[in-house]
Each structure stands twice: as structure tokens, then as C-alpha cells.
Coordinates of C-alpha atoms in Angstrom, one line a residue:
Chain A
M1 CA 0.0 0.0 0.0
R2 CA 1.8 3.0 -1.2
R3 CA 1.3 6.2 0.5
G4 CA 0.5 7.8 -2.9
F5 CA 3.1 10.4 -2.3
S6 CA 4.0 10.5 -5.9
R7 CA 6.9 12.7 -7.0
M8 CA 5.1 15.0 -9.3
N9 CA 5.5 18.8 -9.2
L10 CA 3.3 20.3 -11.8
H11 CA 2.4 23.8 -12.4
C12 CA -1.2 24.8 -12.6
F13 CA -1.1 27.6 -15.1
D14 CA -2.3 25.7 -18.0
R15 CA -5.6 27.1 -19.1
T16 CA -6.0 25.1 -22.2
F17 CA -8.4 22.5 -20.9
I18 CA -11.5 21.8 -22.9
R19 CA -15.0 22.2 -21.9
S20 CA -16.7 19.0 -23.0
S21 CA -19.0 16.4 -21.8
H22 CA -17.3 13.3 -20.8
S23 CA -18.5 9.9 -19.9
L24 CA -17.9 10.1 -16.1
N25 CA -21.0 10.2 -14.0
A26 CA -21.1 13.2 -11.9
V27 CA -21.4 12.6 -8.1
Q28 CA -22.6 14.8 -5.4
L29 CA -19.8 16.1 -3.1
P30 CA -19.6 14.3 0.2
A31 CA -21.7 16.1 2.9
P32 CA -19.7 17.6 5.8
M33 CA -19.6 14.5 7.8
E34 CA -19.4 12.0 4.9
T35 CA -16.5 10.0 3.6
H36 CA -16.5 8.6 0.2
L37 CA -14.3 5.6 -0.8
W38 CA -13.8 4.4 -4.3
Y39 CA -11.9 1.3 -5.0
V40 CA -10.9 -0.9 -7.9
N41 CA -9.7 -4.4 -8.2
P42 CA -7.0 -4.6 -10.9
S43 CA -7.9 -8.2 -11.8
E44 CA -11.3 -7.0 -12.9
V45 CA -9.6 -4.7 -15.6
K46 CA -8.7 -6.9 -18.4
S47 CA -9.2 -4.9 -21.6
E48 CA -6.0 -3.7 -23.2
S49 CA -7.8 -0.9 -25.0
L50 CA -9.2 0.2 -21.6
L51 CA -5.7 0.3 -20.0
K52 CA -4.7 2.4 -23.0
Q53 CA -7.5 4.9 -22.3
Y54 CA -6.2 5.1 -18.8
L55 CA -2.7 5.7 -20.0
D56 CA -4.0 8.4 -22.1
I57 CA -5.4 10.4 -19.2
L58 CA -2.3 10.4 -17.2
S59 CA 0.1 13.4 -17.3
P60 CA 3.3 12.7 -19.2
C61 CA 5.3 12.6 -16.0
E62 CA 2.9 10.0 -14.6
R63 CA 3.0 8.0 -17.8
E64 CA 6.8 7.9 -17.6
N65 CA 6.7 6.8 -14.0
V66 CA 4.3 3.9 -14.7
L67 CA 6.2 2.7 -17.9
R68 CA 9.4 2.7 -15.9
L69 CA 8.2 0.1 -13.5
Q70 CA 9.3 -3.5 -13.9
G71 CA 6.6 -6.0 -14.0
E72 CA 3.3 -6.0 -15.7
E73 CA 1.3 -6.3 -12.4
M74 CA 3.2 -3.4 -10.9
R75 CA 2.7 -1.2 -14.0
K76 CA -1.0 -2.0 -14.1
S77 CA -1.7 -1.2 -10.5
A78 CA 0.3 2.0 -10.7
L79 CA -1.6 3.0 -13.8
L80 CA -4.9 2.2 -12.3
A81 CA -3.9 4.3 -9.2
R82 CA -3.5 7.4 -11.2
A83 CA -6.6 6.7 -13.3
L84 CA -8.6 6.1 -10.2
V85 CA -7.6 9.4 -8.6
R86 CA -8.1 11.5 -11.7
T87 CA -11.5 10.0 -12.6
T88 CA -12.7 10.0 -9.1
I89 CA -11.8 13.7 -8.5
A90 CA -13.2 14.8 -11.8
K91 CA -16.6 13.4 -10.9
Y92 CA -17.2 15.9 -8.1
Q93 CA -17.2 18.9 -10.2
M94 CA -20.2 21.0 -11.0
N95 CA -20.5 21.4 -14.8
S96 CA -17.3 19.3 -15.3
P97 CA -15.0 22.0 -16.6
V98 CA -11.9 20.0 -15.9
E99 CA -11.4 16.6 -17.6
P100 CA -9.6 13.9 -15.7
R101 CA -6.5 14.2 -17.9
S102 CA -6.2 17.9 -17.4
L103 CA -6.1 17.7 -13.5
K104 CA -3.0 19.0 -12.1
F105 CA -1.5 17.8 -8.8
R106 CA 1.0 19.3 -6.4
K107 CA 2.4 18.6 -3.0
N108 CA 1.5 20.8 0.0
M109 CA 4.2 22.1 2.3
H110 CA 4.4 18.6 4.0
G111 CA 4.7 16.8 0.8
K112 CA 1.1 15.5 0.7
P113 CA -0.5 15.5 -2.8
E114 CA -3.4 17.7 -3.5
V115 CA -5.2 19.0 -6.5
C116 CA -4.2 22.2 -8.1
W117 CA -7.3 23.6 -9.6
P118 CA -7.2 26.1 -12.4
S119 CA -8.9 29.4 -11.9
I120 CA -11.9 29.8 -14.2
D121 CA -14.3 32.6 -14.2
D122 CA -17.6 32.0 -12.4
W123 CA -16.6 28.6 -11.2
D124 CA -15.5 27.4 -7.9
P125 CA -13.4 24.3 -7.6
P126 CA -14.9 21.5 -5.3
P127 CA -13.3 21.9 -1.9
L128 CA -12.0 18.3 -1.9
H129 CA -9.5 16.4 0.2
F130 CA -8.4 13.0 -1.0
N131 CA -6.0 10.3 -0.3
L132 CA -4.8 7.2 -2.2
S133 CA -3.6 3.9 -1.3
H134 CA -2.7 0.8 -3.3
T135 CA -1.6 -2.7 -3.1
S136 CA -1.1 -4.8 -6.4
S137 CA -4.5 -6.3 -5.8
L138 CA -6.7 -3.3 -4.7
I139 CA -6.5 0.4 -5.2
A140 CA -8.6 2.8 -3.1
C141 CA -9.2 6.6 -3.0
G142 CA -10.9 8.3 -0.1
V143 CA -12.6 11.7 -0.6
T144 CA -14.0 14.3 2.0
I145 CA -14.8 17.9 1.7
N146 CA -13.6 19.7 4.7
S147 CA -11.5 17.2 6.6
Q148 CA -8.0 15.9 6.3
I149 CA -8.1 12.3 5.2
G150 CA -5.7 9.4 5.2
I151 CA -6.4 5.8 4.0
D152 CA -4.4 2.6 3.8
V153 CA -5.3 -0.8 2.2
E154 CA -3.6 -4.0 2.7
E155 CA -4.3 -7.7 1.8
K156 CA -5.6 -9.5 4.9
K157 CA -3.2 -12.3 4.4
R158 CA -0.2 -10.1 3.9
S159 CA 2.7 -11.7 5.7
I160 CA 5.9 -10.0 6.7
K161 CA 9.5 -11.3 6.5
H162 CA 10.3 -10.6 10.1
D163 CA 8.7 -12.1 13.2
I164 CA 5.6 -10.0 14.1
L165 CA 6.5 -9.3 17.6
S166 CA 10.1 -8.3 16.7
F167 CA 8.7 -6.0 14.1
A168 CA 6.2 -4.5 16.6
R169 CA 8.8 -4.1 19.2
R170 CA 11.0 -2.1 16.9
Y171 CA 8.2 0.1 15.4
F172 CA 5.0 0.0 17.5
S173 CA 4.2 1.4 20.8
K174 CA 4.5 -0.5 24.0
Y175 CA 0.8 -0.9 24.4
E176 CA 0.4 -2.3 20.8
V177 CA 3.2 -4.7 21.4
E178 CA 1.5 -6.0 24.6
L179 CA -1.8 -6.4 22.7
L180 CA -0.2 -8.4 20.0
A181 CA 1.9 -10.5 22.3
A182 CA -1.3 -11.5 24.2
I183 CA -2.7 -13.1 21.1
S184 CA -1.8 -16.8 21.0
D185 CA -3.3 -17.9 17.6
P186 CA -0.6 -16.8 15.0
Q187 CA -3.2 -16.3 12.2
V188 CA -5.2 -14.0 14.5
Q189 CA -2.0 -12.3 15.5
Q190 CA -1.1 -11.7 11.9
R191 CA -4.4 -10.2 11.0
E192 CA -4.5 -7.9 14.0
F193 CA -1.0 -6.8 13.1
I194 CA -2.1 -5.9 9.6
K195 CA -5.1 -4.1 10.9
L196 CA -2.9 -2.1 13.3
W197 CA -0.5 -1.3 10.5
T198 CA -3.2 0.0 8.2
L199 CA -4.7 2.1 10.9
K200 CA -1.3 3.6 11.9
E201 CA -0.5 4.3 8.3
A202 CA -3.9 5.9 7.6
Y203 CA -3.2 8.2 10.6
V204 CA 0.1 9.2 9.4
K205 CA -1.2 9.9 6.0
A206 CA -4.0 11.9 7.4
L207 CA -1.6 14.1 9.3
G208 CA 0.3 14.5 6.1
K209 CA 3.6 15.0 7.5
G210 CA 5.3 11.8 6.4
F211 CA 6.6 8.9 8.5
S212 CA 8.9 11.2 10.5
G213 CA 6.2 13.6 11.3
A214 CA 4.6 10.9 13.5
P215 CA 6.9 8.1 14.1
F216 CA 4.9 5.0 14.7
K217 CA 6.3 4.4 18.2
T218 CA 5.1 7.9 19.4
F219 CA 1.3 7.0 19.1
T220 CA -1.0 4.1 20.1
I221 CA -4.0 3.1 18.3
R222 CA -6.5 1.0 20.1
F223 CA -10.1 -0.1 20.3
Q224 CA -12.0 1.4 23.2
G225 CA -15.3 0.4 24.4
V226 CA -17.8 3.2 23.6
M227 CA -19.8 2.7 26.8
E228 CA -17.1 2.3 29.5
G229 CA -14.4 4.5 27.8
D230 CA -11.8 1.9 29.0
S231 CA -9.7 -0.1 26.8
E232 CA -11.2 -3.5 26.5
A233 CA -9.7 -6.9 25.9
F234 CA -9.7 -7.2 22.2
D235 CA -12.2 -9.7 20.7
E236 CA -11.7 -10.4 17.0
S237 CA -15.1 -11.6 16.3
S238 CA -17.0 -8.5 17.1
T239 CA -16.0 -5.0 17.7
K240 CA -19.5 -3.5 17.9
G241 CA -19.8 -1.0 20.6
F242 CA -16.1 -0.1 20.2
E243 CA -14.5 2.8 18.5
I244 CA -10.9 3.2 17.5
V245 CA -8.9 5.9 19.2
V246 CA -5.5 7.3 18.9
D247 CA -3.2 8.4 21.8
S248 CA -0.2 10.5 21.1
L249 CA 2.9 10.6 23.3
D250 CA 4.2 13.7 21.7
D251 CA 1.0 15.7 21.3
P252 CA 0.0 17.3 24.6
T253 CA -3.6 18.1 23.2
D254 CA -6.0 15.3 23.2
V255 CA -5.4 14.0 19.8
S256 CA -8.2 11.4 20.2
N257 CA -10.6 14.3 20.1
T258 CA -9.5 15.3 16.6
W259 CA -9.3 12.0 14.7
Q260 CA -11.7 9.3 14.0
F261 CA -11.1 5.9 12.3
S262 CA -13.0 3.3 10.3
L263 CA -11.6 -0.2 9.6
L264 CA -13.3 -2.1 6.8
E265 CA -12.9 -5.4 5.1
L266 CA -13.4 -5.0 1.3
D267 CA -14.3 -7.9 -1.0
G268 CA -13.5 -10.3 1.8
S269 CA -9.7 -9.9 1.0
H270 CA -8.5 -6.6 2.1
Y271 CA -8.5 -4.4 5.2
A272 CA -9.0 -0.7 4.5
A273 CA -8.3 2.0 7.3
I274 CA -9.7 5.4 7.0
C275 CA -8.7 8.3 9.2
T276 CA -10.5 11.6 9.1
E277 CA -11.0 14.7 11.3
K278 CA -13.9 14.7 13.7
Q279 CA -16.5 17.3 12.8
S280 CA -16.5 18.6 16.5
A281 CA -12.8 19.2 16.0
L282 CA -13.5 21.2 12.8
D283 CA -16.3 23.4 14.0
G284 CA -16.7 22.8 17.7
K285 CA -20.1 21.3 17.5
I286 CA -20.9 18.0 19.1
N287 CA -19.6 15.1 17.1
I288 CA -21.9 13.1 14.9
P289 CA -20.0 10.2 13.5
G290 CA -19.8 10.5 9.8
K291 CA -21.4 8.4 7.3
L292 CA -19.3 6.3 4.9
M293 CA -20.1 5.7 1.3
V294 CA -18.3 3.1 -0.7
W295 CA -18.2 2.5 -4.4
K296 CA -16.5 -0.3 -6.2
T297 CA -15.4 1.2 -9.7
I298 CA -13.9 0.4 -13.0
P299 CA -12.8 3.9 -13.9
I300 CA -14.7 5.4 -16.8
I301 CA -16.8 2.2 -17.3
E302 CA -18.9 1.7 -14.3
D303 CA -19.5 2.5 -10.6
E304 CA -21.2 0.2 -8.1
Y305 CA -22.4 1.5 -4.8
V306 CA -21.5 -1.3 -2.4
S307 CA -22.1 0.0 1.1
G308 CA -24.4 -2.3 2.9
T309 CA -23.4 -5.2 0.6
D310 CA -21.1 -8.1 1.4
A311 CA -18.3 -6.4 -0.4
V312 CA -18.0 -3.9 2.5
K313 CA -17.9 -5.2 6.0
V314 CA -17.4 -2.4 8.7
I315 CA -15.2 -3.9 11.4
C316 CA -15.2 -0.8 13.5
G317 CA -15.9 2.8 13.2
F318 CA -18.1 5.2 11.3
Q319 CA -20.5 3.8 8.7
Chain B
M1 CA 54.2 7.8 -24.3
A2 CA 53.0 7.9 -20.8
S3 CA 49.6 6.5 -20.3
V4 CA 47.4 7.9 -17.8
T5 CA 45.0 5.7 -16.0
A6 CA 42.2 7.6 -14.4
S7 CA 41.4 6.5 -10.9
S8 CA 38.3 7.6 -8.9
V9 CA 39.1 10.0 -6.2
K10 CA 38.1 8.6 -2.8
F11 CA 38.1 10.4 0.5
S12 CA 38.4 8.3 3.5
P13 CA 36.0 9.3 6.3
A14 CA 38.8 10.7 8.3
S15 CA 39.4 13.4 5.7
S16 CA 35.9 14.2 4.8
L17 CA 35.9 17.8 3.8
I18 CA 32.5 18.5 5.4
K19 CA 32.4 18.3 9.2
Q20 CA 29.8 16.3 11.0
N21 CA 27.8 19.3 12.3
Q22 CA 27.7 20.9 8.8
V23 CA 26.3 17.7 7.5
S24 CA 23.6 17.8 10.1
N25 CA 22.8 21.4 9.4
L26 CA 22.5 20.6 5.7
K27 CA 20.2 17.8 6.5
K28 CA 17.8 20.2 8.2
A29 CA 17.8 22.6 5.4
S30 CA 14.4 23.0 3.8
V31 CA 14.3 23.4 0.1
S32 CA 12.1 26.0 -1.5
F33 CA 11.6 26.7 -5.1
T34 CA 11.2 30.3 -6.0
G35 CA 8.9 31.1 -8.9
N36 CA 6.0 28.8 -8.1
G37 CA 6.0 29.2 -4.4
F38 CA 5.8 25.6 -3.6
Q39 CA 8.0 24.3 -0.8
S40 CA 8.8 20.8 -0.3
H41 CA 10.2 19.5 2.9
R42 CA 9.9 16.0 1.7
L43 CA 12.5 16.0 -1.0
P44 CA 15.0 13.3 -0.4
V45 CA 17.6 14.9 1.8
R46 CA 20.9 14.5 -0.1
R47 CA 23.8 14.0 2.2
F48 CA 26.0 16.9 0.8
R49 CA 29.2 15.0 1.3
I50 CA 32.0 15.1 -1.2
A51 CA 33.2 12.0 0.6
C52 CA 33.0 8.9 -1.4
A53 CA 30.1 6.7 -2.0
A54 CA 29.7 3.7 0.1
K55 CA 32.0 0.7 -0.2
P56 CA 31.0 -1.8 -2.9
E57 CA 30.6 -4.4 -0.2
T58 CA 28.0 -2.3 1.6
V59 CA 26.1 -1.7 -1.5
S60 CA 26.2 -5.4 -2.2
K61 CA 24.8 -6.4 1.2
V62 CA 22.0 -3.8 0.7
V63 CA 21.2 -5.4 -2.7
D64 CA 21.0 -8.7 -1.1
I65 CA 18.7 -7.6 1.7
V66 CA 16.5 -5.7 -0.8
K67 CA 16.3 -8.7 -3.2
K68 CA 15.3 -11.0 -0.3
Q69 CA 12.7 -8.6 1.0
L70 CA 11.1 -8.2 -2.3
A71 CA 11.5 -11.7 -3.4
L72 CA 13.4 -10.7 -6.6
P73 CA 14.9 -13.3 -8.8
D74 CA 18.7 -13.5 -8.4
D75 CA 19.3 -12.5 -12.0
R76 CA 17.3 -9.3 -11.5
D77 CA 19.6 -6.3 -12.0
V78 CA 19.6 -4.3 -8.8
C79 CA 22.3 -1.7 -8.3
G80 CA 23.1 1.6 -6.4
E81 CA 20.7 3.7 -8.5
S82 CA 17.8 1.2 -8.2
K83 CA 14.9 2.9 -6.5
F84 CA 13.0 0.9 -3.9
S85 CA 9.5 2.1 -5.3
V86 CA 10.4 1.1 -8.9
L87 CA 11.6 -2.3 -7.6
G88 CA 8.1 -2.8 -6.2
A89 CA 8.6 -1.9 -2.4
D90 CA 5.6 -0.5 -0.8
S91 CA 5.8 1.3 2.6
L92 CA 5.7 -1.9 4.7
D93 CA 8.4 -3.4 2.5
T94 CA 10.7 -0.3 2.9
V95 CA 10.2 -0.5 6.7
E96 CA 11.2 -4.1 6.6
I97 CA 14.3 -3.4 4.5
V98 CA 15.4 -0.7 6.9
M99 CA 14.9 -3.1 9.8
G100 CA 16.9 -5.7 7.9
L101 CA 19.6 -3.2 7.4
E102 CA 19.6 -2.4 11.1
E103 CA 20.0 -6.0 12.0
E104 CA 22.7 -6.7 9.4
F105 CA 24.8 -3.7 10.2
G106 CA 24.0 -3.2 13.9
I107 CA 22.8 0.3 13.5
C108 CA 19.6 2.3 14.4
V109 CA 17.9 4.3 11.6
E110 CA 15.8 7.2 12.7
E111 CA 12.5 7.7 11.1
E112 CA 13.7 11.0 9.5
S113 CA 16.7 9.3 7.9
A114 CA 14.5 6.3 6.8
Q115 CA 12.2 8.5 5.1
S116 CA 14.9 10.1 3.0
I117 CA 16.3 7.0 1.5
S118 CA 14.9 5.9 -1.8
T119 CA 17.7 4.1 -3.6
V120 CA 20.1 1.3 -2.7
Q121 CA 23.0 3.9 -2.9
E122 CA 21.3 6.2 -0.4
A123 CA 20.8 3.3 2.0
A124 CA 24.4 2.2 1.7
D125 CA 25.5 5.7 2.3
L126 CA 23.5 6.1 5.3
I127 CA 24.7 2.9 6.8
E128 CA 28.3 4.0 6.4
E129 CA 27.5 7.4 7.9
L130 CA 25.9 5.6 10.9
L131 CA 28.8 3.2 11.2
E132 CA 31.2 6.0 11.4
K133 CA 29.4 7.7 14.2
K134 CA 29.6 4.5 16.3

């Protein structure tokens, strides 16, 4: 699951985009407390001509980056990642003035990618935040309107070369190590490790300051019982009545009041972690947990709303 | 007629032209581009050393660790310039590679440094820098 911190620095002074209708279905912007998630499974994209169309909407720089990769699978997923983010963002415009291929991206001062919208008379760009994550087998793009967002996807069965506890001792917080060490079943331990990894990655990406901005050891992510407010012994089979919270060693302010998490299982094969800012942190009002809307897509071709179906299982968090 | 053989110029660490504290100052420098107003604090931090690139043995060990982590075939060409991301490393792979390097060389790599390495050569250079400090 790449962080999506691609190395493109593009200028947004190109005004020669074409106003035309295109085949993307326009989508309503997320409401203030909503998060939208779009994902694509590369194995479902087989048509060579479709892949060529995707290549065509990339910027020259992106195209070069994709073609430089070694291995067809890698090239395909890198290509789909760029195609997904371009087509997804383009969907949210009113009157569609900017085509997917004309979108420009830049990095903000912390290196996090964001859209660089052209200025057009009588048109306001959609106030989007987005974040991208990909594995070779699934690519996802999360979208919000007024909140920072970080997402991370990983195969449920992803195994690491190191022993899980050695890895955790090196990189995770003490609490997280203890939690993992208490799990005796190696398969359960491996899955919980992957869940923690994706949640921690999503948090760091939401913060947008890179790995060193929030070293993994300096914060703890845990499941907290909503009722009691105390950490509960973790039960893999059901986390209903739990929420995911983050405690930061470095941050004196109560970081758990700012960030909310959702952990999903997609297509039965992948974990997806989503981290966004709480509404209460943004406007001081009482926090209403946000709604999550998930689409499975083949860019340009079709979008399928899958929230509430078997494709999306909410393990914990806002839904 | 005299023949001249070119030889690469190597500086041993002891005669490195740039002192240690200067290196760390340079490391913390932020890079800003005038003209478009974009600042990027996440550009790979180049270690501004005129000192030599890492020893071939170090590079070779890094190559082995990378190949093992990414399950690359032995005949795949991996060299100093190879970028981890282009070889197929995602962030979990990269962290595992760094951990593998720590174990192999007995060093500890801070997150800030780990974030700045994107090629085999950069990893090897960082390893030797850390070994010097020990």
C-alpha cells in the first residue's frame, strides 16, 4: 500500500483545458460528515484498450513513472492508481470543466499530494480532500470535503518477513506490542498486526507530515469500548460497541478528540483503514459520527455502490 | 608515451571535507523553489558530502537484503541507483528493508533518515555514515 506520495511537481497555469461532456457520471460532493471511498480491483480490468485509455489520461510525467516500473502487475496497479484518482476527483465537479486528464496535482508544504485547480471565471473548484492507497490487488481513493483524510489498504493475508513481535517491538508502541503479544493464535495475531499497520498508516497519512512527522512508536491506536471508555480486551469476532482511538505521546492536546477511524474489510480480501478529522474538531459542534459511502469502480466504465453489501464489512468505526 | 589511468578519487571518512555538524545542518535545510511558491520538505535529503560513495561491499549487502525482502529473482539487476519504489517496495516493504539493514549492520535508523532513503545507494551511504558515528 503505497502512500500515494508521488513525486510529481506540476504547475497549474495551464488554461487550455477543454470544456466538454465526458462519460464520467457526476457525483454529489460528500456532505460535511461523509467520507467517500472508491476502490478498484485490478484483476477485474482486463481490456487492453481500456488500459490504453487510462494511460492516455495520465500526465506525461505519470505515464513515464508507470512505464518505468518493472513487471506488468506493478505497472497495471500504478496505472490504475493514477486513473482512479483522476477520474474520481473529476466526478465531483459542477458542470465538469476540468477533464480527468487535465487535472494537475502538487504537494502541499508537508509533501502530501493535493489537487491544483485552475482558476476559471464563475466557477469554484470543489473543496476536496483526497488520499490514495494501493496494493497490487486493490487500489482505493478516499474523498472528503472539509476534513483531512488518510487511507491505507492491505491484503488481509499479507505476511511480513520478520517475526511480528520483533517488528512490533521495533516500530509499534508499548501498548500495541503488549496487545499483539497477548494473542496466542498466530493467524489472528497476523491479522491484528495488519489491521494495526493500516490504521497507523492511515493516521500518518491523514496528518500529512510523512513517516517522520509521527513516528509509529510515538502514538498508540487502540479499540476502546464506547460505553465504558476504558480499553477492553480485544475480541476479534466482534468490535461492535467499540471505537478506534489514537493516543499520542508527543502531542499534549487530546489527539483522540481530533481524529476518527474506520476499519473495513473489502471484498473479503483486504483491510482498509480510513482516518478523518472529527466534525467537532473542525467546527466545535457535538460530534456526529460521519457516514461512509463506498463504491466499487472500473474507472470510466462503471461505478457500483457497495455500502451495505457483502463487499463492505465495517469492522469498526463510522459507517 | 606515458599512459594515464584515471582512478576515482576517494576520500576516506577521516578526511571528509565536510564536518559532522555541517552535515547535520544541511540535513535540516528545507528546500524551496522560487517562482512557483511551492516548498517541499519531503524532497530526499541528499547528504552533501564530497566524501566517497559507500563501499561496494556495503552496496552489495544492501542489494541482497532488498532482493530478499522483495523476493526478486537472483538475476534481476539491482544496483546503487535502483529505487525501492520502482523495484516494487511499498511502505511496509521499505520499513522491513530498513529493519533488515539495522539487523545486518547493527545500526539504528531514525524515521527522519529512513524517510529520505529511496535508492540502494542512499541506503548504503546512510549505513556507512551511521557506522562512522559508532
